[in-house]
Each structure stands twice: as C-alpha cells, then as structure tokens.
XYZ file of C-alpha atoms in Angstrom:
585
model
C 1.675 -2.203 30.033
C -0.550 0.804 29.146
C -3.049 -1.409 28.978
C -3.030 -3.133 32.261
C -3.487 0.086 33.458
C -7.570 1.628 34.780
C -8.763 3.295 32.192
C -8.852 6.008 34.666
C -5.489 6.740 35.538
C -4.355 6.573 31.826
C -2.565 10.256 30.794
C -3.759 11.766 27.346
C 0.116 9.684 26.001
C -1.844 6.882 27.028
C -4.436 6.506 25.263
C -2.624 7.180 21.910
C -0.622 4.021 22.185
C -3.260 2.269 22.577
C -5.806 4.168 19.607
C -2.003 3.597 17.778
C -2.393 -0.164 18.456
C -6.338 -0.367 17.396
C -5.485 0.509 13.478
C -3.997 -3.563 13.348
C -5.894 -5.210 15.333
C -8.574 -7.135 12.986
C -11.908 -6.785 15.433
C -11.256 -2.395 14.719
C -10.360 -2.313 11.406
C -13.045 -0.823 10.337
C -13.763 1.696 13.053
C -13.438 4.998 12.273
C -10.823 6.829 14.225
C -12.866 8.830 16.634
C -14.820 4.964 17.734
C -11.695 4.266 17.791
C -9.761 6.860 19.724
C -12.953 6.066 22.284
C -12.404 2.459 22.984
C -8.609 3.241 23.217
C -10.371 4.873 26.545
C -11.713 2.273 27.974
C -10.389 -0.906 27.482
C -9.916 -3.251 29.776
C -7.127 -5.995 30.265
C -8.457 -9.367 31.423
C -5.957 -12.785 31.112
C -6.779 -15.745 31.796
C -4.274 -18.665 33.008
C -4.937 -22.276 31.953
C -7.157 -23.431 28.850
C -10.027 -24.808 29.504
C -11.935 -21.774 31.518
C -14.795 -20.828 30.259
C -15.191 -17.495 30.068
C -18.981 -17.780 28.983
C -21.609 -19.712 29.098
C -25.066 -19.506 26.732
C -27.563 -18.126 28.035
C -25.069 -15.606 30.237
C -26.682 -12.319 30.504
C -24.446 -10.305 27.932
C -21.861 -8.287 29.921
C -18.646 -7.262 27.528
C -17.494 -7.032 24.244
C -14.364 -8.930 23.629
C -11.219 -8.424 21.144
C -8.359 -10.883 21.520
C -5.261 -9.905 22.370
C -3.713 -12.861 22.537
C -4.299 -16.763 22.163
C -7.264 -19.176 21.299
C -10.680 -19.682 21.951
C -13.305 -22.635 20.538
C -17.017 -21.281 20.066
C -19.211 -23.714 21.491
C -22.924 -23.713 21.276
C -25.912 -26.778 22.566
C -26.208 -29.345 20.238
C -23.712 -28.845 17.829
C -20.586 -28.678 19.983
C -16.962 -25.982 18.616
C -19.175 -24.445 15.694
C -15.677 -21.946 14.926
C -12.457 -21.339 16.462
C -11.259 -17.463 17.018
C -7.430 -16.168 17.201
C -5.599 -13.259 18.055
C -7.511 -9.851 17.017
C -10.627 -11.417 16.325
C -13.553 -9.989 18.906
C -16.965 -12.516 20.115
C -19.266 -10.895 22.540
C -21.811 -8.088 20.052
C -24.833 -9.697 19.178
C -25.289 -9.870 23.245
C -24.918 -6.465 23.830
C -26.478 -5.143 20.445
C -29.463 -7.582 20.717
C -29.318 -6.553 24.614
C -30.288 -11.640 24.843
C -28.162 -14.123 26.418
C -25.336 -15.213 25.305
C -25.818 -17.253 22.073
C -22.504 -19.490 22.984
C -19.874 -20.541 25.398
C -16.923 -18.711 24.506
C -13.962 -21.465 26.198
C -9.920 -20.736 26.051
C -8.044 -23.114 23.973
C -4.917 -22.267 24.842
C -2.612 -21.324 28.069
C -2.143 -17.270 29.245
C -4.987 -16.458 26.596
C -5.013 -12.682 26.685
C -8.409 -10.745 26.345
C -9.373 -6.394 25.925
C -12.847 -6.293 27.093
C -15.562 -3.115 26.792
C -18.236 -3.494 28.692
C -22.208 -3.175 28.423
C -21.934 0.520 29.999
C -19.349 1.821 27.284
C -20.883 0.328 24.230
C -23.997 1.708 24.250
C -22.259 5.050 25.252
C -19.813 4.809 22.433
C -22.697 3.371 19.979
C -24.784 6.653 21.015
C -21.973 9.117 20.800
C -21.938 7.382 17.293
C -25.185 7.689 16.128
C -25.139 11.171 17.219
C -22.251 11.813 15.657
C -23.099 10.669 11.509
C -25.335 11.845 9.303
C -26.720 9.546 6.300
C -28.089 11.485 3.582
C -31.183 9.147 1.952
C -32.638 8.422 -1.115
C -35.171 7.024 -2.333
C -34.804 5.088 0.679
C -31.654 4.202 0.213
C -28.207 4.897 2.764
C -25.961 6.910 -0.174
C -23.825 9.007 1.985
C -22.737 8.273 5.834
C -20.218 10.902 7.095
C -19.072 11.426 10.858
C -18.429 14.217 12.612
C -14.262 14.413 12.882
C -13.247 14.314 16.665
C -11.403 17.294 16.652
C -13.920 19.240 15.567
C -16.049 19.386 18.455
C -16.220 23.672 18.577
C -18.454 26.374 17.061
C -19.745 25.621 13.766
C -18.021 28.040 10.898
C -17.501 28.797 7.802
C -16.194 25.799 7.482
C -19.163 22.547 8.949
C -18.917 20.803 5.823
C -16.025 20.166 6.545
C -15.396 18.944 9.501
C -17.124 15.614 8.300
C -15.477 12.649 7.225
C -16.911 10.265 4.730
C -17.454 6.602 6.020
C -19.158 5.538 2.799
C -21.253 6.199 -0.156
C -22.016 5.751 -3.415
C -19.230 6.760 -5.262
C -21.497 9.917 -6.966
C -22.655 10.706 -3.684
C -18.924 10.544 -2.445
C -17.184 12.749 -4.996
C -20.658 15.950 -5.209
C -19.655 15.523 -1.394
C -15.489 15.853 -1.887
C -17.182 19.195 -4.578
C -19.150 20.756 -2.279
C -15.948 20.539 0.575
C -13.499 21.261 -1.942
C -11.834 24.930 -1.171
C -11.018 27.579 -3.213
C -9.451 30.435 -1.844
C -6.128 28.985 -2.136
C -3.545 29.497 -5.266
C -3.423 25.706 -6.393
C -0.323 24.961 -4.283
C -1.426 23.751 -1.372
C -1.609 20.285 -0.461
C -3.712 18.183 -1.404
C -6.855 17.244 0.788
C -5.886 13.199 1.984
C -9.733 12.426 1.519
C -9.350 13.963 -2.299
C -6.369 11.970 -3.106
C -8.041 8.100 -1.365
C -10.808 8.670 -3.545
C -8.839 10.016 -7.231
C -6.331 6.414 -6.238
C -8.421 4.443 -5.493
C -11.558 5.398 -7.705
C -11.293 2.378 -10.848
C -11.992 0.402 -8.000
C -15.438 1.481 -7.940
C -15.903 4.134 -10.355
C -14.565 3.209 -13.606
C -12.398 6.226 -15.565
C -15.873 7.010 -17.948
C -17.742 6.566 -15.524
C -15.688 9.252 -13.085
C -15.113 11.230 -16.496
C -18.963 11.890 -17.159
C -19.769 12.635 -13.403
C -16.789 15.808 -13.695
C -18.200 16.530 -16.920
C -22.313 16.456 -15.589
C -21.039 18.144 -12.826
C -19.288 21.109 -14.967
C -22.306 21.878 -16.577
C -24.751 21.665 -13.989
C -27.206 25.427 -13.201
C -29.247 25.923 -10.372
C -32.652 25.408 -11.615
C -33.925 28.516 -8.704
C -32.457 31.649 -7.872
C -31.788 35.179 -9.019
C -29.675 35.779 -12.045
C -26.859 37.199 -11.033
C -26.930 33.743 -8.181
C -26.980 31.566 -10.761
C -23.745 33.302 -13.054
C -22.170 32.508 -9.213
C -22.952 28.803 -9.258
C -22.040 27.868 -12.571
C -18.571 29.657 -12.558
C -17.580 28.550 -8.828
C -19.071 24.861 -10.036
C -16.348 25.183 -12.935
C -13.995 26.637 -10.524
C -14.812 23.417 -8.181
C -14.331 20.746 -10.680
C -11.020 22.526 -13.412
C -9.227 22.351 -9.430
C -10.451 18.453 -8.589
C -9.132 17.579 -12.268
C -5.991 19.919 -11.490
C -5.627 17.840 -8.402
C -6.337 14.424 -9.912
C -3.913 15.655 -13.000
C -1.253 16.671 -10.231
C -1.488 12.681 -8.104
C -1.075 11.472 -12.314
C 1.325 13.345 -13.374
C 1.844 11.918 -17.339
C 0.256 8.577 -16.482
C -2.718 10.320 -16.761
C -2.459 10.294 -21.044
C -1.747 6.938 -20.875
C -5.869 6.142 -20.644
C -7.395 7.116 -23.957
C -11.057 8.207 -22.116
C -9.019 10.052 -19.999
C -7.166 12.229 -22.409
C -10.127 12.714 -25.008
C -11.899 13.604 -21.514
C -9.444 15.939 -20.375
C -8.733 17.914 -24.657
C -12.630 17.991 -24.339
C -12.520 20.036 -21.400
C -9.959 22.023 -21.407
C -10.955 23.730 -25.167
C -14.398 23.778 -22.879
C -12.134 25.671 -20.605
C -10.291 28.012 -22.750
C -13.352 29.082 -24.112
C -14.336 30.370 -21.106
C -12.218 33.663 -20.546
C -12.306 34.668 -16.579
C -11.748 30.441 -15.996
C -9.022 30.203 -18.453
C -7.462 33.302 -16.941
C -7.910 32.422 -13.067
C -6.472 29.106 -13.879
C -3.428 30.213 -15.948
C -2.418 32.286 -12.957
C -2.340 29.319 -11.093
C -0.718 26.939 -13.642
C 2.475 30.376 -13.326
C 1.908 30.002 -9.950
C 2.946 26.253 -9.135
C 4.773 26.791 -12.355
C 7.149 29.028 -10.393
C 7.360 27.692 -6.601
C 8.611 25.075 -8.952
C 11.600 27.307 -10.411
C 12.490 28.353 -7.229
C 13.284 24.339 -5.993
C 14.107 22.679 -9.204
C 16.082 25.888 -10.821
C 14.556 24.917 -13.734
C 14.932 29.215 -15.970
C 11.840 29.621 -18.451
C 8.897 31.203 -17.150
C 6.547 32.195 -19.722
C 3.677 34.270 -18.959
C 1.898 34.174 -21.880
C 1.695 30.162 -21.599
C -1.315 28.275 -23.385
C -3.292 26.442 -20.512
C -2.428 22.858 -20.185
C -3.214 20.532 -17.540
C -0.165 19.248 -17.799
C 2.269 21.901 -18.013
C 3.494 21.198 -14.527
C 4.041 17.807 -16.009
C 7.901 16.726 -15.718
C 9.503 13.524 -17.497
C 10.933 12.109 -14.940
C 15.281 12.460 -14.755
C 17.446 9.816 -13.469
C 18.955 6.824 -14.200
C 15.938 4.264 -14.645
C 12.962 5.816 -16.498
C 9.323 4.824 -14.844
C 8.092 1.069 -17.248
C 4.950 2.016 -18.999
C 2.802 -0.389 -20.367
C 2.969 -0.479 -24.223
C 6.836 0.132 -23.847
C 8.750 -2.968 -24.928
C 10.923 -4.773 -23.094
C 12.973 -7.826 -24.040
C 11.238 -11.275 -23.964
C 13.881 -14.351 -22.654
C 11.873 -17.494 -24.178
C 13.240 -20.721 -23.543
C 12.450 -23.706 -26.093
C 12.143 -27.333 -25.003
C 16.121 -28.287 -25.658
C 16.902 -24.645 -23.671
C 17.413 -23.297 -26.594
C 17.357 -19.583 -25.952
C 14.411 -16.971 -28.025
C 14.637 -13.121 -28.013
C 12.408 -11.285 -29.026
C 10.936 -6.955 -28.116
C 7.687 -7.015 -26.766
C 5.517 -4.114 -25.013
C 5.379 -4.761 -20.828
C 1.639 -4.757 -20.803
C 1.478 -7.999 -23.727
C -0.763 -11.272 -23.232
C 0.398 -14.461 -23.671
C -1.545 -15.268 -26.933
C 0.130 -12.371 -27.971
C 3.659 -13.483 -27.315
C 2.893 -16.969 -27.906
C 1.882 -15.521 -31.797
C 5.012 -14.293 -32.324
C 6.787 -16.841 -31.974
C 4.743 -19.981 -33.302
C 1.901 -20.365 -35.590
C -1.231 -20.451 -34.153
C -2.954 -22.970 -35.094
C -0.312 -25.063 -33.028
C -0.407 -27.198 -30.145
C 1.701 -24.807 -27.604
C 1.669 -24.055 -24.385
C 3.568 -20.991 -22.506
C 5.294 -22.316 -19.265
C 6.725 -20.452 -16.422
C 9.646 -23.140 -14.436
C 11.386 -22.274 -11.454
C 14.710 -23.715 -10.310
C 13.329 -26.807 -8.525
C 11.298 -27.875 -11.571
C 8.065 -26.598 -9.788
C 5.573 -25.687 -13.877
C 3.055 -23.619 -14.316
C 0.879 -23.292 -17.211
C -0.375 -19.038 -18.046
C -3.730 -18.659 -19.222
C -3.998 -16.906 -22.845
C -5.161 -14.263 -21.474
C -2.397 -13.006 -18.806
C -0.645 -10.173 -19.159
C 2.553 -8.630 -18.392
C 3.655 -12.464 -17.523
C 7.667 -11.195 -17.513
C 7.990 -8.421 -15.361
C 6.275 -10.741 -13.147
C 8.384 -13.616 -12.490
C 10.027 -14.439 -9.651
C 13.956 -14.456 -9.275
C 14.552 -17.856 -10.572
C 11.320 -18.808 -13.248
C 12.225 -18.624 -16.540
C 9.255 -19.317 -19.511
C 9.573 -21.936 -22.300
C 7.401 -22.615 -24.551
C 6.667 -26.055 -25.724
C 4.167 -28.502 -27.092
C 1.604 -29.843 -24.076
C 3.465 -33.589 -24.517
C 6.966 -31.408 -23.444
C 5.486 -29.726 -20.910
C 6.567 -32.732 -18.086
C 9.775 -33.004 -19.978
C 11.209 -29.787 -19.190
C 14.200 -29.600 -17.238
C 15.231 -26.012 -15.150
C 18.298 -23.777 -16.689
C 21.662 -23.935 -15.468
C 21.678 -20.386 -14.226
C 18.623 -20.586 -12.769
C 20.524 -23.295 -10.038
C 22.204 -19.239 -9.396
C 25.945 -18.808 -9.230
C 28.120 -21.823 -8.431
C 31.739 -19.197 -6.541
C 31.106 -16.720 -4.302
C 32.513 -13.361 -4.781
C 33.422 -12.864 -1.461
C 37.358 -11.055 -2.504
C 35.524 -8.357 -4.419
C 32.949 -7.365 -0.790
C 36.189 -7.980 1.013
C 37.573 -4.232 -0.501
C 34.535 -2.533 -1.184
C 34.054 -0.329 3.081
C 30.474 -1.549 3.649
C 29.168 2.165 3.720
C 30.417 2.434 -0.208
C 28.205 -0.762 -0.525
C 25.421 0.495 1.314
C 25.495 3.937 0.186
C 24.531 2.490 -3.706
C 22.000 -0.042 -2.335
C 20.385 3.365 -1.554
C 20.830 4.629 -4.498
C 19.933 2.169 -6.344
C 16.815 1.482 -4.440
C 15.483 5.750 -4.602
C 16.145 4.906 -8.474
C 13.984 2.669 -7.783
C 11.710 3.760 -5.947
C 11.109 7.062 -7.427
C 9.781 5.613 -10.760
C 6.796 3.276 -8.917
C 3.078 4.877 -9.009
C 1.380 4.881 -5.711
C -1.378 3.041 -7.471
C 0.671 0.224 -9.034
C 0.423 -0.407 -5.217
C -3.683 -0.637 -5.460
C -3.449 -2.380 -8.492
C -1.622 -4.485 -7.314
C -3.347 -5.245 -4.359
C -6.674 -5.890 -6.072
C -5.574 -7.388 -9.274
C -4.017 -6.430 -12.158
C -6.795 -8.022 -14.501
C -9.364 -5.453 -12.590
C -8.307 -3.194 -14.041
C -7.600 -2.977 -18.429
C -3.974 -1.650 -19.633
C -2.517 -0.831 -16.006
C 0.601 -2.220 -15.413
C 2.699 -3.411 -11.976
C 5.877 -3.565 -13.697
C 7.937 -0.786 -11.561
C 6.855 -2.128 -7.941
C 7.304 -5.425 -9.465
C 10.577 -4.785 -10.566
C 11.031 -2.881 -7.020
C 10.246 -6.198 -4.603
C 12.140 -8.154 -7.242
C 15.574 -6.182 -6.154
C 14.378 -6.706 -2.738
C 15.136 -10.489 -3.168
C 18.075 -10.081 -5.530
C 19.836 -8.436 -2.401
C 18.301 -11.424 0.448
C 19.758 -13.898 -2.027
C 22.855 -12.382 -2.848
C 23.529 -12.565 0.676
C 22.392 -15.734 1.221
C 24.187 -17.214 -2.103
C 27.913 -15.386 -0.717
C 27.625 -16.830 2.537
C 27.373 -20.150 1.946
C 29.407 -19.874 -1.694
C 32.911 -18.729 0.711
C 34.168 -22.233 1.870
C 36.559 -20.118 4.192
C 35.330 -20.817 7.824
C 37.377 -17.092 9.409
C 36.549 -15.627 5.548
C 33.441 -16.569 6.098
C 33.187 -15.182 9.710
C 34.326 -11.775 8.088
C 31.666 -11.243 5.652
C 28.527 -12.475 7.895
C 30.057 -9.828 10.239
C 30.602 -7.558 7.128
C 26.621 -8.077 6.016
C 25.242 -6.801 9.437
C 27.434 -3.517 9.515
C 26.187 -3.239 5.522
C 22.738 -4.067 7.177
C 23.796 -1.162 9.918
C 24.623 1.606 8.057
C 21.336 1.292 6.063
C 19.308 1.879 8.679
C 21.751 4.551 9.799
C 20.347 5.723 5.969
C 16.569 4.641 7.114
C 17.130 2.775 3.858
C 14.142 0.265 5.650
C 13.625 -1.539 1.923
C 17.930 -2.740 1.374
C 17.898 -2.792 5.293
C 15.137 -5.871 5.520
C 16.818 -7.234 2.144
C 19.785 -7.842 4.166
C 18.436 -8.742 6.930
C 16.249 -11.636 5.251
C 19.084 -13.133 3.546
C 20.453 -12.981 6.738
C 18.237 -14.934 9.037
C 17.723 -17.466 6.093
C 17.719 -21.244 7.438
C 20.944 -22.058 5.661
C 22.826 -18.861 7.085
C 21.335 -19.164 10.180
C 22.422 -22.830 10.536
C 26.467 -21.680 10.308
C 26.967 -22.458 13.751
C 30.764 -21.905 13.785
C 30.630 -18.931 12.133
C 28.589 -17.568 14.458
C 31.137 -18.365 17.546
C 33.844 -16.312 15.523
C 30.813 -13.152 15.507
C 32.220 -10.689 18.480
C 30.004 -10.129 21.010
C 29.056 -6.335 20.483
C 27.812 -7.210 16.487
C 26.052 -10.308 18.037
C 24.357 -7.697 20.429
C 23.607 -5.320 16.834
C 22.110 -8.509 14.952
C 19.796 -9.492 18.232
C 18.494 -5.601 18.195
C 17.900 -5.937 14.640
C 16.295 -9.229 14.330
C 13.843 -8.021 16.329
C 12.474 -5.479 14.249
C 10.816 -8.674 12.293
C 8.578 -10.125 14.624
C 5.763 -10.061 13.044
C 4.078 -10.379 16.248
C 0.626 -7.914 17.223
C 0.861 -7.612 13.691
C 4.689 -6.861 13.505
C 4.251 -4.320 16.707
C 8.106 -3.763 17.192
C 8.606 -2.491 13.298
C 5.493 -0.492 13.555
C 7.385 1.339 16.581
C 10.027 1.466 14.751
C 9.089 3.813 12.201
C 6.916 5.857 13.814
C 10.180 6.840 15.938
C 12.078 7.902 11.922
C 12.648 10.967 10.233
C 12.125 10.140 6.767
C 15.085 10.182 4.075
C 15.531 12.690 1.586
C 17.629 12.001 -1.066
C 16.502 14.532 -3.742
C-alpha cells in the first residue's frame, strides 16, 4: 500500500496516486490542487486496532491534523460527553495547530481497525505558508473580491502570459468575469479549445450570476474606455477589449449552441451586440474570418459542401441542429401527457414539457374545482404535486403514473395493472439474438440519448431545476429513465422465466451482454445490466447461479467489484482512469 510507505520513500508516481485519492476525500474537497499535491507528499498512514483507543485528550498539545481514512471516532469534551461522531472522509485536529492552542476535545475510536491520514504540525504550517505565498487577494472597500492562486506547474520565470499562471479560487462574479477577460488570449483563429476555467464559468453562471446580469456586465465591458493615456493607447485598448468580449461570447455560444436562443434575455442581448459589431468594420472583418475558419474546420471534419465567403456575421453560424433518431427535448416542445382519472380511465393531451401542474390541471378540469394532481407508484405510494411544480411528466419514475382526482378521492386511488410490469417473459426472443447484437443496439441507443443532452442540464439537476426559470432537464431524465428500464428489464426477464435451465442460460447471456458492453466502453448500460443482476430478487436464485460455469462466475465477480462503493467508488474510478473514451461518431 502506497500510503504505508515513508513519505521520503514515495516516488512521483506514488504522490500522483495519493493526490488522485485526495480528490475524493471529503476533508480535502475544498483544498486547491497545489495544497492537495503538497499533502500527498507528506501524509503519514496511521492505524489503530482496538475500539476505545484514545487518539489524544482534551488539553494535550496539538501535534497533528487527522483525516479519517476508515472507521469512525467520537468527539468528547469535559462536562458534555460525546458532542459528535466523525466518519470516513471527515477530519479533526486543525484548530489546535492553527491557533497553537491545546486540544479542545478528546478523540476516541468508535470501532476496531480505524485508519487515519496524519499531517504533522511542521508540515501543516509549512503548507499554509506556501499557500499564502502563492495566493493573490484583490480587495475593494475592505472586502476581498478575488482570490487567485499560482498554479503548481508555473513556478518558472515570468513571461508575457504571467496572468494565465494563476487559477481563480474564489471571488465575486463580476471580478471573476473581469479576470477571465483580462487573461483571454487573442492570438488564435478561434479554433483553439476553450479554457476550462472559462467553460466552467459559462456553464454554471446561472447559479451565481443570472443571464441578465451576465449580459449587462458583458455590455459594460464592451463599451469600456481607457480614462488615461494617448489617443492611440485608448483606441488600442477599446479595440482589444471589444475583441475579448466578443471572443468570450463566441465561446459561450460554442458551449450552448442553439440552446442560448431559448433564453429571451440572451437572445435580445446577442442581437443588439451583433448589430454593434457589424457597424465596426475592422472588428466584424476579423470575426467573419474567424467564423469562416471555424466553419472550414467543420467542413473538413463533417464533409459539408457549402462555404460562403460573403456570409453575414452571425453568432450561430457554426451551430447546427443535431442529426439523429432522437432530437433534444426543448422546454416548449409538446409531449403526450397520459393522466388517469380516479376510475383509472386515461386522458391524453399534448402540452409543453415545461408545463406547470396548474397548467396541466387547467387543461383538464375547471379552475374552481377541488382537484389535485397525484403521482403514484406501483406499490400505491402517493404524492400530491404542488401547483407551481413544472415538467413533472418527464421526471416521472419508471413505475409512476399521474392521476387527477378530487381531494376526497386520493385515498381511493389504486395502481394500474400495467404499473406492475409484464406478466410473461420474452426468453425465447432473447435467445434468438446474439449478445453482441443486443449490446450494440443498447450502445447505439445510449449514444443517441447522450448526444441529445447538454451538460448544463446536470447543473440544473444538481442545484434544482426550480431555481432556473425556463430550464429543462428532460433529456437528462430520459437518459436516466433508460438506465432504469434496462435494469428492470434484466430483473423482470430472469424472474419471469420459470424454466430453471432456460433461466441459467439467460443469466449467462446477461453476463455476456455486460462483458460486450464493457468492451464497447458503454459503462452506462454495463452498470444498468450489472445493477439488474445484483438485485436481491436475482441474487436469491441460488439454483440458477449454481448452473453458471465457474469462468462466467469469475467474470461476473470481477465486474461486481467495480460496483463497490467504498472509498468513494475507488474501484470504479481506477477502472475508468484506464479507459479511453468511446467513439461512436
């Protein structure tokens, strides 16, 4: 184990492995890359066998900071007893080192075989000093508005791109935007990859900076002028700033594509700025050439025929509608809602994806009625939906249905027959298809679903779609739903197959399908099949598992280890790190 090595004996590869592990440790999640790298070089592994062991006592001198690698501890103070319990990934002991004070509590092991990562005081203080030396803080009116940290690989001599050697750690949205514009390089043809810091800012800006605020800030920078200097310096500054603003906007458009057109505020801003750019002959000429170059690259990559030289400048000239079996679902697209009445009779109506519960109900019943919209699953669990909830239909679970009824009828609702799933297996049909054909079809469909999604949907999903008016996560939900469909399909087919011999053959086939999916690097459907096979209903089929050849069992066990959630899914992370991305284009 690398951690058990003395820090002085660790190689560069060892430190890199430890650094990768620290990325997934809760206590180190807020630390910068440079701090984690320094910690990886000095961390000491410490283990204790017996529960009840006292790690240190209240009043002791502080000598180390600890991260719990495995196990848990109780935190005890005089007069209060146990004040809290800390678990894997959490830390303790910092306070005494920072304040050079005695320990404020006693730490006692809560279970046997606890493992810790220890940083001794001397290394802890040195790392803090290094961080401070490499940190730049910008203050305005007594408040810190921007914090930058020098990148670990940029300790050489300074140069023309000195600003780019600093990473944004925190700051106000306006100051971060100003920094990104200041450090944006203009010596390119527009085909260079977008800086990760810029793409992160643009993809997540709605979390901390609404579109209206971002557009206003960009407009302000576009119109900025230099208050001092010669006329030549002022002209150069204005032109340089405009170029940077336009390039940042072009990168914004490149990230979001036609999705930006769905935001009215952004659409109006882009149209207004397009007219201002068009009026500036020098700027519009440079941009047209850059957009033509980007278009030319697409022609070479995708084989498009037309490439007009006199094409009008347009932000979206390089954006194209996606081509495929599945088109992205947009917020205003209409989908078929299936809603059931209290007597289980269905109602079908076409409504926009983003419709609120209130709008759905208004399309079915009179507004002055005592009706509610209820979501119910196959076990009969009911949830009354709030009137302002939106896009509820695409967010339904696999076995959930929508019901509309009066408040008094809610308790009388019963699950529909089709919510219980199929009653007959399709084993014979599956037997006629090869494992490779099934896996390939799953992979092709996964790819269609994946390409229909935009990464910003994950941002909306994580932070809560309700916080972003007009946003949709329908494509992400469709992708997740298909995962659940595959998982339930595996369980259902195996449980409905009554013939023991056929069931054993089917089980072996699903393991083979998982093997092909992993070979195709389609981990989405691979894990869907594996989750199905690890379902308790399938695991209980002891006689079936006994008929599986030992070689097939070994393959399954190896795949099962990838689902081990310990150490923040370490087995999975290491496996993914060794894979190259799939290429289905």
